Amino acid sequence: MAVDIPAEVVQQEQVGPGLYRLSLYAPQITRSAVPGQFVYIRCTDNLDPLLRRPISIHGVNRERGELFLLYQVVGRGTALLAARRRGERLGVMGPLGRGFTLQAPGQRVVLVGGGIGVAPLVFLGQVLVQRNNQVCLLVGARSADQLPVGKEGYTAPFELAVATDDGSCGHHGPVTDLLEKILAGEGADMVYACGPRGMLHQTALLLARYDVPGEFSLEERMGCGVGACLSCVCKTAGKGGEPLQYRRVCVEGPVFPADQLVWD
Amino acid sequence: MTKPNLAVDVAGIRMKNPVTTASGTFGFGSEYAPFVDLNRLGAIVVKGTTLLPRQGNPLPRIVETPAGILNAIGLQNPGVNHFIEVALPYLRQFDLPVIVNIAGDTVEDYATLAARLDEVPGVAGLEVNISCPNVKKGGLAFGADPDSAAAVVRAVKGATRLPVVVKLSPNVTSIVRLAEAVVEAGADALSMINTLLGMAIDIRRRRPALANVMGGLSGPAIRPVAVRAVWQVYQALKVPIVGMGGIVTAEDALEFIMAGATAVAVGTANFINPRATTDIIEGIERFLVEEGVSDIQELIGAAHM
């Protein structure tokens, strides 16, 4: 059950240029949060900017009641969030949305994260490893210093491969090159992805070509975060020729089956 | 001092307190039920409902502006039958009047919707949306012209026995003239204001920020415009008014009540604080106690000389 609570900042850490890792004390949220869900945060107590910011859950420590968020400063809201310090309290609604469908133990899964889109995949990867899945995380970024995975991600017990646009770290080229190599080689039972729309579209094309199921976590501008305002919809088509429809990223998502998304 | 009386009556819709929700900002109620006890609301005004399901506008549909938001949802909704079969049975579990916001492309659409909802138990009233700025047909096309607005209201009144609240647009030269026309046509109450037509440009893309180009501005940024509209119409007409536009706190709500609103609707504030409605109810009650006011009625229009 989602709650709206004043959550105390435990730690705010800059992990790269414009990249922050925030830890909040929010036991009511960590208790039930699953990978792929998000929280809706008030970045300021003032009315400008007005709206909360949706941020995916990067990890939880249920024993300590801590919620981890990895986010990028992209505008005034996230800049204000980055200025919040230990001991301050933020209005946090969550956990919200539908998370990833977990695979049966023993299956091989590939996680594809573009930029800050890697944030929810680290939480997912940790849970999948606990369930004895074989997990490989592919991370794409513009350059080495933009790699968004914090220390926790690098020490996580799963395979990791990196691609950068400028070749400053790992493969020189898009992260989907790495995915294609895997799909054409050893293959995968399931692919989960989160990142820029172009990367997700390319990933969807690869999944269709190699006939591998996938789930994508989407980002969209939100109003309410709970399904009331219909601002954050995405265009979907059901299987079997169901008509196109707008579905709410905040409640029917943010995670959708890859083959239901419409790319235009 | 005993608890002050917060109950109000809007054209026969009896509310235990003067706070309701603004259409389109509270879904069909279930969305906010994890955060708010719906039984505490004075009433609920549900998402705009049309005869047939509607897809709404392309993305992006929302953009933030200073102390406000611009939206262009385009009345996406599952249609009146879905409302009656799914949303209304859920809402009937609660002790609160349900006001259905209706929208159409033609005068006949409005009459058909009114007739359809007239037979349905659990509907306390209709809010006629002739002021949505985000749809090409209907919407503001009716609400900007007193004659068209009156024609819609006459058709709705002829099709239902339910109280009819007409939602007015501020995007007109004279909101008082519009109010007079719809009251003469039979409106039992008015709700005001709907969003202000606005626009924002994404300067990096050199394009309008909304796919629909223009959208409806809401939030604290519009409150003074809304208070003015309520004030002017209260001055000119004897008709219950549901005031709305940027109400975030109890103090904001009291401004509207003192300008002449019998009840108030909370809209965009729900997005920032899911408990905004109940916080406002508690704040109004506290204010009445502090000021030694025993009945909210004493404050309706109190700012007029």
Coordinates of C-alpha atoms in Angstrom, one line a residue:
Chain A
M1 CA 0.0 0.0 0.0
A2 CA 1.4 3.4 -1.0
V3 CA 1.8 6.1 1.7
D4 CA 2.7 9.7 1.8
I5 CA 5.2 10.4 4.5
P6 CA 7.8 12.9 5.6
A7 CA 11.0 11.0 4.9
E8 CA 14.3 12.0 6.5
V9 CA 17.4 12.4 4.4
V10 CA 20.0 9.9 5.7
Q11 CA 22.7 10.7 3.1
Q12 CA 23.0 12.8 0.0
E13 CA 26.1 11.9 -2.1
Q14 CA 27.3 13.2 -5.4
V15 CA 28.5 10.2 -7.5
G16 CA 29.3 12.0 -10.8
P17 CA 28.7 15.2 -12.6
G18 CA 25.0 16.0 -11.9
L19 CA 24.5 12.5 -10.5
Y20 CA 23.4 12.0 -6.9
R21 CA 22.7 9.1 -4.7
L22 CA 20.1 9.8 -2.0
S23 CA 19.3 7.7 1.0
L24 CA 16.0 8.3 2.9
Y25 CA 14.6 6.8 6.1
A26 CA 11.3 5.5 4.9
P27 CA 10.4 2.1 6.4
Q28 CA 6.8 2.3 5.5
I29 CA 7.9 2.4 1.8
T30 CA 10.8 0.0 1.9
R31 CA 8.6 -2.7 3.5
S32 CA 6.7 -3.3 0.3
A33 CA 8.7 -1.8 -2.5
V34 CA 9.6 -4.0 -5.4
P35 CA 12.0 -3.4 -8.3
G36 CA 10.5 -1.1 -11.0
Q37 CA 8.4 0.9 -8.6
F38 CA 9.0 4.6 -8.0
V39 CA 8.5 7.3 -5.4
Y40 CA 7.0 10.8 -6.0
I41 CA 9.0 13.4 -4.1
R42 CA 8.5 17.0 -3.1
C43 CA 11.8 18.6 -3.9
T44 CA 10.9 21.9 -2.1
D45 CA 8.3 23.0 0.5
N46 CA 7.5 26.0 -1.8
L47 CA 4.9 26.1 -4.6
D48 CA 7.4 26.8 -7.4
P49 CA 8.2 24.4 -8.9
L50 CA 4.8 23.0 -8.1
L51 CA 4.9 19.3 -8.9
R52 CA 6.7 16.5 -7.3
R53 CA 9.3 14.5 -9.2
P54 CA 9.0 10.8 -9.9
I55 CA 12.2 8.9 -9.2
S56 CA 12.7 5.2 -9.5
I57 CA 13.7 3.1 -6.6
H58 CA 17.4 2.2 -6.8
G59 CA 17.6 -0.1 -3.8
V60 CA 16.3 -0.7 -0.3
N61 CA 17.7 -1.8 3.0
R62 CA 14.7 -3.3 4.7
E63 CA 16.5 -3.9 8.0
R64 CA 17.4 -0.2 8.3
G65 CA 14.3 1.1 6.6
E66 CA 16.4 2.9 4.0
L67 CA 15.4 3.8 0.5
F68 CA 18.1 4.5 -2.1
L69 CA 17.5 6.8 -5.1
L70 CA 20.0 7.5 -7.9
Y71 CA 19.0 10.5 -9.9
Q72 CA 20.4 13.1 -12.3
V73 CA 19.9 16.8 -12.0
V74 CA 18.0 17.8 -15.1
G75 CA 16.0 20.9 -14.0
R76 CA 15.1 23.1 -11.1
G77 CA 13.2 20.4 -9.2
T78 CA 16.1 17.9 -9.1
A79 CA 18.6 20.7 -8.5
L80 CA 16.5 21.6 -5.3
L81 CA 16.5 17.9 -4.4
A82 CA 20.3 17.7 -4.7
A83 CA 20.5 20.6 -2.3
R84 CA 18.6 18.8 0.5
R85 CA 20.9 17.7 3.3
R86 CA 21.1 15.0 6.0
G87 CA 18.3 15.4 8.6
E88 CA 16.0 17.4 6.3
R89 CA 12.6 15.9 5.6
L90 CA 11.0 15.5 2.2
G91 CA 7.4 14.5 1.3
V92 CA 7.6 11.1 -0.3
M93 CA 4.7 9.2 -1.8
G94 CA 5.3 5.5 -2.6
P95 CA 5.9 2.9 -3.5
L96 CA 4.0 3.7 -6.7
G97 CA 3.4 2.0 -10.0
R98 CA 3.8 -1.6 -11.2
G99 CA 7.2 -3.1 -11.1
F100 CA 9.0 -5.7 -13.2
T101 CA 7.8 -9.3 -13.5
L102 CA 10.4 -11.5 -11.9
Q103 CA 11.7 -14.4 -13.8
A104 CA 11.7 -18.0 -12.6
P105 CA 14.9 -19.0 -10.8
G106 CA 17.7 -20.3 -13.0
Q107 CA 16.9 -18.2 -16.0
R108 CA 19.4 -15.9 -17.7
V109 CA 18.3 -12.3 -17.8
V110 CA 20.0 -9.2 -19.3
L111 CA 19.4 -5.7 -18.0
V112 CA 20.0 -2.8 -20.3
G113 CA 20.4 0.6 -18.8
G114 CA 20.9 3.8 -20.7
G115 CA 22.2 6.8 -18.6
I116 CA 20.3 7.3 -15.4
G117 CA 17.9 4.5 -16.6
V118 CA 20.2 2.1 -14.9
A119 CA 18.9 3.2 -11.5
P120 CA 15.9 0.8 -11.1
L121 CA 17.8 -2.1 -12.9
V122 CA 20.4 -2.3 -10.1
F123 CA 17.6 -3.0 -7.6
L124 CA 16.1 -5.5 -10.0
G125 CA 19.4 -7.2 -10.6
Q126 CA 20.0 -7.6 -6.8
V127 CA 16.6 -9.3 -6.4
L128 CA 17.0 -11.5 -9.4
V129 CA 20.4 -12.7 -8.1
Q130 CA 18.8 -13.5 -4.8
R131 CA 16.3 -15.6 -6.8
N132 CA 19.2 -17.5 -8.4
N133 CA 18.9 -15.9 -11.8
Q134 CA 21.9 -15.4 -13.9
V135 CA 22.1 -11.7 -14.4
C136 CA 24.1 -9.5 -16.8
L137 CA 23.8 -5.7 -16.6
L138 CA 24.7 -3.6 -19.6
V139 CA 25.2 0.1 -19.0
G140 CA 25.4 2.7 -21.6
A141 CA 26.6 6.3 -21.1
R142 CA 27.9 9.3 -23.1
S143 CA 31.3 9.0 -21.5
A144 CA 33.2 7.4 -18.6
D145 CA 32.5 10.2 -16.2
Q146 CA 28.7 10.0 -17.0
L147 CA 28.5 6.3 -15.9
P148 CA 25.6 6.5 -13.5
V149 CA 26.2 3.3 -11.5
G150 CA 27.2 4.1 -7.9
K151 CA 29.6 2.1 -5.9
E152 CA 26.9 -0.3 -5.0
G153 CA 26.2 -1.2 -8.6
Y154 CA 29.8 -2.0 -9.4
T155 CA 30.1 -4.4 -6.4
A156 CA 26.8 -6.0 -7.2
P157 CA 27.1 -9.7 -7.8
F158 CA 26.3 -9.8 -11.4
E159 CA 28.1 -9.5 -14.7
L160 CA 28.6 -6.0 -15.9
A161 CA 29.5 -4.6 -19.3
V162 CA 29.8 -0.9 -20.2
A163 CA 29.4 1.0 -23.5
T164 CA 30.2 4.7 -24.0
D165 CA 29.4 6.9 -26.9
D166 CA 32.9 8.4 -27.0
G167 CA 34.7 5.1 -26.2
S168 CA 36.2 6.5 -23.0
C169 CA 35.1 3.3 -21.1
G170 CA 34.2 -0.2 -22.4
H171 CA 32.6 -0.7 -25.8
H172 CA 32.8 2.3 -28.1
G173 CA 29.2 2.7 -29.3
P174 CA 25.6 2.2 -28.2
V175 CA 24.8 -0.2 -25.4
T176 CA 22.4 -2.0 -27.7
D177 CA 25.5 -3.3 -29.6
L178 CA 26.4 -5.3 -26.4
L179 CA 22.8 -6.6 -26.2
E180 CA 22.9 -7.7 -29.8
K181 CA 26.1 -9.6 -29.3
I182 CA 24.5 -11.5 -26.3
L183 CA 21.3 -12.2 -28.2
A184 CA 23.2 -13.5 -31.2
G185 CA 25.5 -15.6 -29.0
E186 CA 24.5 -17.3 -25.8
G187 CA 21.0 -15.6 -25.8
A188 CA 18.7 -14.6 -23.0
D189 CA 15.4 -15.7 -21.5
M190 CA 14.4 -12.1 -20.6
V191 CA 15.6 -8.6 -21.2
Y192 CA 14.7 -5.7 -18.9
A193 CA 15.5 -2.1 -20.0
C194 CA 15.3 1.4 -18.9
G195 CA 16.7 4.5 -20.6
P196 CA 16.2 7.0 -23.3
R197 CA 13.4 6.4 -25.8
G198 CA 15.8 5.9 -28.7
M199 CA 17.6 3.2 -26.8
L200 CA 14.4 1.5 -25.8
H201 CA 13.2 1.5 -29.4
Q202 CA 16.4 -0.1 -30.6
T203 CA 16.1 -2.7 -27.8
A204 CA 12.5 -3.5 -28.8
L205 CA 13.6 -4.0 -32.4
L206 CA 16.4 -6.4 -31.3
L207 CA 14.0 -8.3 -29.0
A208 CA 11.5 -8.8 -31.9
R209 CA 14.3 -9.9 -34.2
Y210 CA 15.6 -12.5 -31.7
D211 CA 12.2 -13.4 -30.3
V212 CA 13.1 -12.7 -26.7
P213 CA 10.5 -11.2 -24.3
G214 CA 11.3 -7.9 -22.6
E215 CA 10.0 -5.4 -20.1
F216 CA 10.7 -1.7 -20.3
S217 CA 10.5 0.9 -17.6
L218 CA 9.3 4.2 -19.0
E219 CA 9.7 7.8 -17.9
E220 CA 7.1 10.4 -18.5
R221 CA 6.1 13.8 -17.1
M222 CA 3.7 13.3 -14.3
G223 CA 1.0 15.3 -12.6
C224 CA -0.5 13.3 -9.8
G225 CA 1.5 10.0 -9.7
V226 CA -1.5 8.0 -8.8
G227 CA -3.5 7.7 -12.0
A228 CA -6.0 10.6 -11.6
C229 CA -4.7 13.2 -14.0
L230 CA -3.8 11.2 -17.2
S231 CA -0.8 13.4 -18.0
C232 CA 1.8 10.6 -18.1
V233 CA 0.2 8.2 -20.5
C234 CA 2.1 6.2 -23.2
K235 CA 0.8 4.7 -26.4
T236 CA 0.3 0.9 -26.3
A237 CA -1.2 -1.8 -28.4
G238 CA -2.3 -5.1 -27.0
K239 CA -1.4 -8.4 -28.5
G240 CA -3.8 -9.8 -31.2
G241 CA -4.6 -6.5 -32.8
E242 CA -6.2 -4.7 -29.9
P243 CA -6.7 -1.1 -30.6
L244 CA -4.1 1.5 -29.6
Q245 CA -4.7 3.1 -26.3
Y246 CA -3.1 5.5 -23.9
R247 CA -2.1 3.9 -20.7
R248 CA -1.0 5.6 -17.5
V249 CA 2.7 5.3 -16.8
C250 CA 2.2 6.0 -13.1
V251 CA -0.3 3.1 -12.4
E252 CA -0.4 0.7 -15.4
G253 CA 3.4 1.2 -15.6
P254 CA 6.1 2.4 -15.3
V255 CA 7.0 -1.1 -16.5
F256 CA 5.3 -2.4 -19.6
P257 CA 5.9 -5.5 -21.8
A258 CA 8.2 -4.4 -24.6
D259 CA 5.9 -5.8 -27.3
Q260 CA 3.0 -3.6 -26.2
L261 CA 4.7 -0.3 -26.7
V262 CA 4.1 1.8 -29.8
W263 CA 7.0 3.7 -31.2
D264 CA 6.1 6.7 -33.4
Chain B
M1 CA -17.2 26.4 22.0
T2 CA -19.1 23.6 20.2
K3 CA -17.9 22.4 16.9
P4 CA -18.8 24.9 14.2
N5 CA -21.3 23.9 11.5
L6 CA -19.5 23.3 8.2
A7 CA -22.4 21.9 6.2
V8 CA -23.5 23.6 3.1
D9 CA -26.2 23.1 0.4
V10 CA -25.4 23.7 -3.2
A11 CA -28.7 23.7 -5.1
G12 CA -29.9 20.7 -3.2
I13 CA -26.6 18.9 -3.1
R14 CA -26.1 18.6 0.7
M15 CA -22.4 18.6 1.6
K16 CA -21.2 18.0 5.2
N17 CA -18.4 20.5 4.6
P18 CA -17.8 22.9 1.7
V19 CA -14.8 21.1 0.2
T20 CA -15.0 19.0 -3.0
T21 CA -12.6 18.0 -5.7
A22 CA -12.1 19.7 -9.1
S23 CA -12.9 17.5 -12.0
G24 CA -9.9 15.9 -13.7
T25 CA -7.7 16.1 -10.7
F26 CA -9.1 13.3 -8.5
G27 CA -9.9 10.6 -11.0
F28 CA -12.9 8.6 -9.9
G29 CA -11.9 8.7 -6.3
S30 CA -10.2 5.3 -6.0
E31 CA -6.9 6.7 -7.1
Y32 CA -6.6 8.8 -3.9
A33 CA -8.3 6.4 -1.5
P34 CA -5.0 5.1 -0.2
F35 CA -4.2 8.7 1.0
V36 CA -7.5 10.3 1.8
D37 CA -10.6 9.1 3.7
L38 CA -13.2 9.8 1.0
N39 CA -15.9 9.9 3.6
R40 CA -14.5 13.1 4.9
L41 CA -15.0 15.1 1.7
G42 CA -18.0 17.4 1.2
A43 CA -18.5 15.9 -2.2
I44 CA -16.6 14.5 -5.1
V45 CA -16.6 15.8 -8.7
V46 CA -15.4 13.1 -10.9
K47 CA -13.3 13.1 -14.0
G48 CA -15.0 14.6 -17.1
T49 CA -17.2 11.9 -18.7
T50 CA -18.3 11.6 -22.3
L51 CA -20.8 9.4 -24.1
L52 CA -18.2 7.2 -25.7
P53 CA -14.6 6.4 -24.4
R54 CA -12.1 9.1 -25.5
Q55 CA -8.4 8.7 -26.2
G56 CA -7.3 12.3 -25.4
N57 CA -4.5 14.3 -26.8
P58 CA -1.0 13.3 -27.8
L59 CA 2.0 13.8 -25.5
P60 CA 3.4 15.8 -23.9
R61 CA 0.2 16.7 -22.1
I62 CA 1.6 18.6 -19.1
V63 CA 4.2 21.3 -18.5
E64 CA 5.1 23.2 -15.3
T65 CA 4.9 27.0 -15.2
P66 CA 5.6 29.4 -12.4
A67 CA 3.4 28.2 -9.5
G68 CA 1.2 26.4 -11.9
I69 CA 0.8 23.8 -14.6
L70 CA -0.5 23.8 -18.1
N71 CA -2.4 20.7 -19.2
A72 CA -3.8 19.4 -22.4
I73 CA -5.3 16.0 -21.5
G74 CA -8.1 16.3 -24.0
L75 CA -10.8 14.5 -21.8
Q76 CA -9.3 11.0 -22.0
N77 CA -12.0 8.9 -20.2
P78 CA -13.5 5.5 -20.4
G79 CA -17.0 6.8 -21.3
V80 CA -20.3 7.1 -19.3
N81 CA -21.2 3.4 -19.3
H82 CA -17.8 2.5 -17.7
F83 CA -18.4 5.2 -15.2
I84 CA -21.8 3.8 -14.3
E85 CA -20.8 0.2 -14.2
V86 CA -17.3 0.4 -12.6
A87 CA -16.6 3.8 -11.0
L88 CA -19.9 4.6 -9.5
P89 CA -20.5 1.3 -7.6
Y90 CA -17.1 1.9 -6.0
L91 CA -18.0 5.5 -4.9
R92 CA -21.4 4.4 -3.6
Q93 CA -19.6 2.7 -0.7
F94 CA -18.8 6.1 0.7
D95 CA -20.9 8.7 2.4
L96 CA -20.4 11.5 -0.1
P97 CA -22.4 13.1 -2.9
V98 CA -21.1 12.2 -6.3
I99 CA -21.2 15.0 -8.9
V100 CA -20.6 13.8 -12.5
N101 CA -18.8 16.2 -14.8
I102 CA -20.2 15.8 -18.3
A103 CA -18.8 16.9 -21.6
G104 CA -20.0 16.5 -25.2
D105 CA -19.3 17.4 -28.8
T106 CA -22.9 18.5 -29.5
V107 CA -25.8 19.9 -27.5
E108 CA -27.5 16.5 -28.0
D109 CA -24.5 14.7 -26.4
Y110 CA -25.0 16.7 -23.2
A111 CA -28.7 16.0 -23.2
T112 CA -28.1 12.3 -23.8
L113 CA -25.5 12.1 -21.0
A114 CA -27.9 14.0 -18.6
A115 CA -30.7 11.6 -19.4
R116 CA -28.5 8.5 -19.0
L117 CA -27.2 9.7 -15.6
D118 CA -30.7 10.8 -14.4
E119 CA -31.8 7.2 -14.0
V120 CA -28.7 6.1 -12.1
P121 CA -28.9 5.9 -8.2
G122 CA -25.9 7.5 -6.5
V123 CA -25.5 10.5 -8.7
A124 CA -26.2 13.7 -6.6
G125 CA -25.7 16.2 -9.4
L126 CA -24.2 17.1 -12.8
E127 CA -21.4 19.5 -13.5
V128 CA -21.8 20.6 -17.1
N129 CA -18.3 21.2 -18.6
I130 CA -18.7 23.8 -21.3
S131 CA -15.3 25.2 -20.6
C132 CA -12.6 22.6 -21.4
P133 CA -10.0 24.5 -23.4
N134 CA -8.4 21.3 -24.7
V135 CA -10.9 19.7 -27.0
K136 CA -11.6 20.9 -30.5
K137 CA -15.3 20.3 -30.6
G138 CA -17.6 21.1 -27.7
G139 CA -15.8 22.4 -24.6
L140 CA -14.9 26.0 -24.9
A141 CA -16.7 26.3 -28.2
F142 CA -19.9 26.3 -26.0
G143 CA -18.6 28.0 -23.0
A144 CA -17.2 31.1 -24.7
D145 CA -20.6 32.2 -26.2
P146 CA -23.5 33.0 -23.9
D147 CA -26.1 31.8 -26.4
S148 CA -24.4 28.4 -27.1
A149 CA -23.8 28.0 -23.3
A150 CA -27.5 28.6 -22.6
A151 CA -28.5 26.1 -25.3
V152 CA -26.5 23.4 -23.6
V153 CA -27.9 24.2 -20.2
R154 CA -31.5 24.2 -21.5
A155 CA -31.0 20.8 -23.1
V156 CA -29.4 19.3 -19.9
K157 CA -32.2 20.8 -17.7
G158 CA -34.8 19.3 -20.0
A159 CA -33.2 15.9 -19.7
T160 CA -32.7 15.5 -15.9
R161 CA -34.1 16.2 -12.5
L162 CA -30.7 16.3 -11.0
P163 CA -29.2 19.6 -9.8
V164 CA -27.2 21.1 -12.6
V165 CA -24.0 23.0 -11.9
V166 CA -22.5 24.7 -14.9
K167 CA -18.7 25.1 -15.0
L168 CA -17.6 28.5 -16.5
S169 CA -14.6 29.4 -18.4
P170 CA -12.5 32.5 -17.5
N171 CA -11.5 32.7 -21.2
V172 CA -14.3 35.2 -22.0
T173 CA -14.7 38.9 -22.1
S174 CA -17.4 38.9 -19.4
I175 CA -17.8 36.0 -17.1
V176 CA -20.8 37.8 -15.5
R177 CA -22.6 37.9 -18.9
L178 CA -22.0 34.2 -19.4
A179 CA -23.2 33.4 -15.8
E180 CA -26.4 35.4 -16.4
A181 CA -27.1 33.5 -19.6
V182 CA -26.7 30.0 -18.1
V183 CA -28.6 30.9 -15.0
E184 CA -31.5 32.3 -17.1
A185 CA -31.3 29.0 -19.0
G186 CA -31.9 27.1 -15.8
A187 CA -28.5 26.4 -14.2
D188 CA -29.0 25.6 -10.5
A189 CA -25.4 26.5 -9.5
L190 CA -22.2 27.6 -11.1
S191 CA -18.7 26.3 -10.7
M192 CA -15.8 28.6 -11.5
I193 CA -13.3 28.8 -12.8
N194 CA -12.1 26.3 -15.3
T195 CA -8.5 26.6 -16.4
L196 CA -7.1 29.7 -18.2
L197 CA -6.0 29.1 -21.8
G198 CA -2.2 29.3 -21.8
M199 CA 0.9 28.3 -23.6
A200 CA 4.6 27.6 -23.0
I201 CA 7.5 27.3 -25.5
D202 CA 10.3 24.8 -25.2
I203 CA 13.2 27.1 -26.3
R204 CA 15.7 24.2 -26.9
R205 CA 13.4 22.5 -29.3
R206 CA 11.9 25.9 -30.5
R207 CA 8.5 24.3 -30.4
P208 CA 5.4 24.6 -28.2
A209 CA 5.9 22.6 -25.0
L210 CA 2.6 20.9 -25.3
A211 CA 1.7 18.6 -28.2
N212 CA -1.7 20.4 -28.3
V213 CA 0.2 23.7 -28.5
M214 CA -2.2 25.4 -26.0
G215 CA -3.4 24.1 -22.7
G216 CA -5.3 25.0 -19.5
L217 CA -3.4 26.8 -16.8
S218 CA -4.2 25.8 -13.2
G219 CA -2.6 26.0 -9.8
P220 CA -1.8 28.9 -7.4
A221 CA -0.8 31.1 -10.3
I222 CA -4.5 31.6 -11.3
R223 CA -6.0 32.1 -7.9
P224 CA -6.5 35.9 -8.0
V225 CA -8.2 35.6 -11.4
A226 CA -10.6 33.0 -9.9
V227 CA -11.3 34.9 -6.7
R228 CA -12.2 38.0 -8.9
A229 CA -14.5 35.9 -11.1
V230 CA -16.4 34.5 -8.0
W231 CA -16.6 38.0 -6.5
Q232 CA -18.0 39.5 -9.7
V233 CA -20.6 36.8 -10.3
Y234 CA -21.7 36.7 -6.6
Q235 CA -22.2 40.5 -6.8
A236 CA -24.4 40.1 -9.9
L237 CA -26.4 37.0 -9.3
K238 CA -28.1 35.0 -6.5
V239 CA -26.9 31.5 -7.4
P240 CA -24.8 29.1 -5.4
I241 CA -21.2 29.1 -6.6
V242 CA -18.5 26.4 -6.3
G243 CA -15.2 28.3 -6.3
M244 CA -12.0 26.9 -7.6
G245 CA -8.7 27.9 -9.0
G246 CA -5.4 27.4 -7.3
I247 CA -6.7 26.5 -3.8
V248 CA -3.9 24.9 -1.8
T249 CA -4.6 25.9 1.8
A250 CA -7.6 26.6 4.0
E251 CA -6.8 30.3 3.8
D252 CA -7.1 30.1 0.0
A253 CA -10.5 28.3 0.3
L254 CA -11.7 30.9 2.8
E255 CA -10.8 33.7 0.3
F256 CA -13.2 32.1 -2.2
I257 CA -15.9 31.6 0.4
M258 CA -15.7 35.2 1.5
A259 CA -15.8 36.3 -2.2
G260 CA -19.1 34.5 -2.4
A261 CA -18.5 30.8 -3.0
T262 CA -20.8 28.4 -1.1
A263 CA -18.4 25.5 -1.6
V264 CA -14.9 25.2 -3.0
A265 CA -13.1 22.6 -5.2
V266 CA -9.5 21.6 -4.8
G267 CA -7.7 20.7 -8.0
T268 CA -4.0 20.9 -8.8
A269 CA -3.2 20.9 -5.0
N270 CA -4.1 17.2 -4.9
F271 CA -1.0 16.5 -7.0
I272 CA 1.3 18.2 -4.6
N273 CA -0.4 17.0 -1.4
P274 CA -2.7 14.0 -1.8
R275 CA -4.4 15.0 1.5
A276 CA -5.0 18.6 0.5
T277 CA -8.8 18.3 0.6
T278 CA -8.9 17.0 4.2
D279 CA -6.1 19.4 5.4
I280 CA -8.2 22.2 4.0
I281 CA -11.4 21.0 5.8
E282 CA -9.5 20.8 9.1
G283 CA -8.0 24.3 8.5
I284 CA -11.4 25.8 7.8
E285 CA -12.8 24.3 10.9
R286 CA -9.8 25.7 12.9
F287 CA -10.3 29.1 11.5
L288 CA -14.0 29.1 12.4
V289 CA -13.1 28.2 16.0
E290 CA -10.4 30.8 16.2
E291 CA -12.7 33.5 14.9
G292 CA -15.6 32.4 17.0
V293 CA -17.8 31.7 13.9
S294 CA -20.4 29.0 14.6
D295 CA -21.6 28.4 11.1
I296 CA -19.7 28.6 7.7
Q297 CA -22.8 30.3 6.2
E298 CA -21.8 33.5 8.0
L299 CA -18.7 33.7 5.9
I300 CA -20.2 33.1 2.4
G301 CA -19.8 36.5 0.6
A302 CA -18.6 38.1 3.9
A303 CA -16.0 40.2 2.0
H304 CA -18.7 42.1 0.1
M305 CA -19.7 45.5 1.7

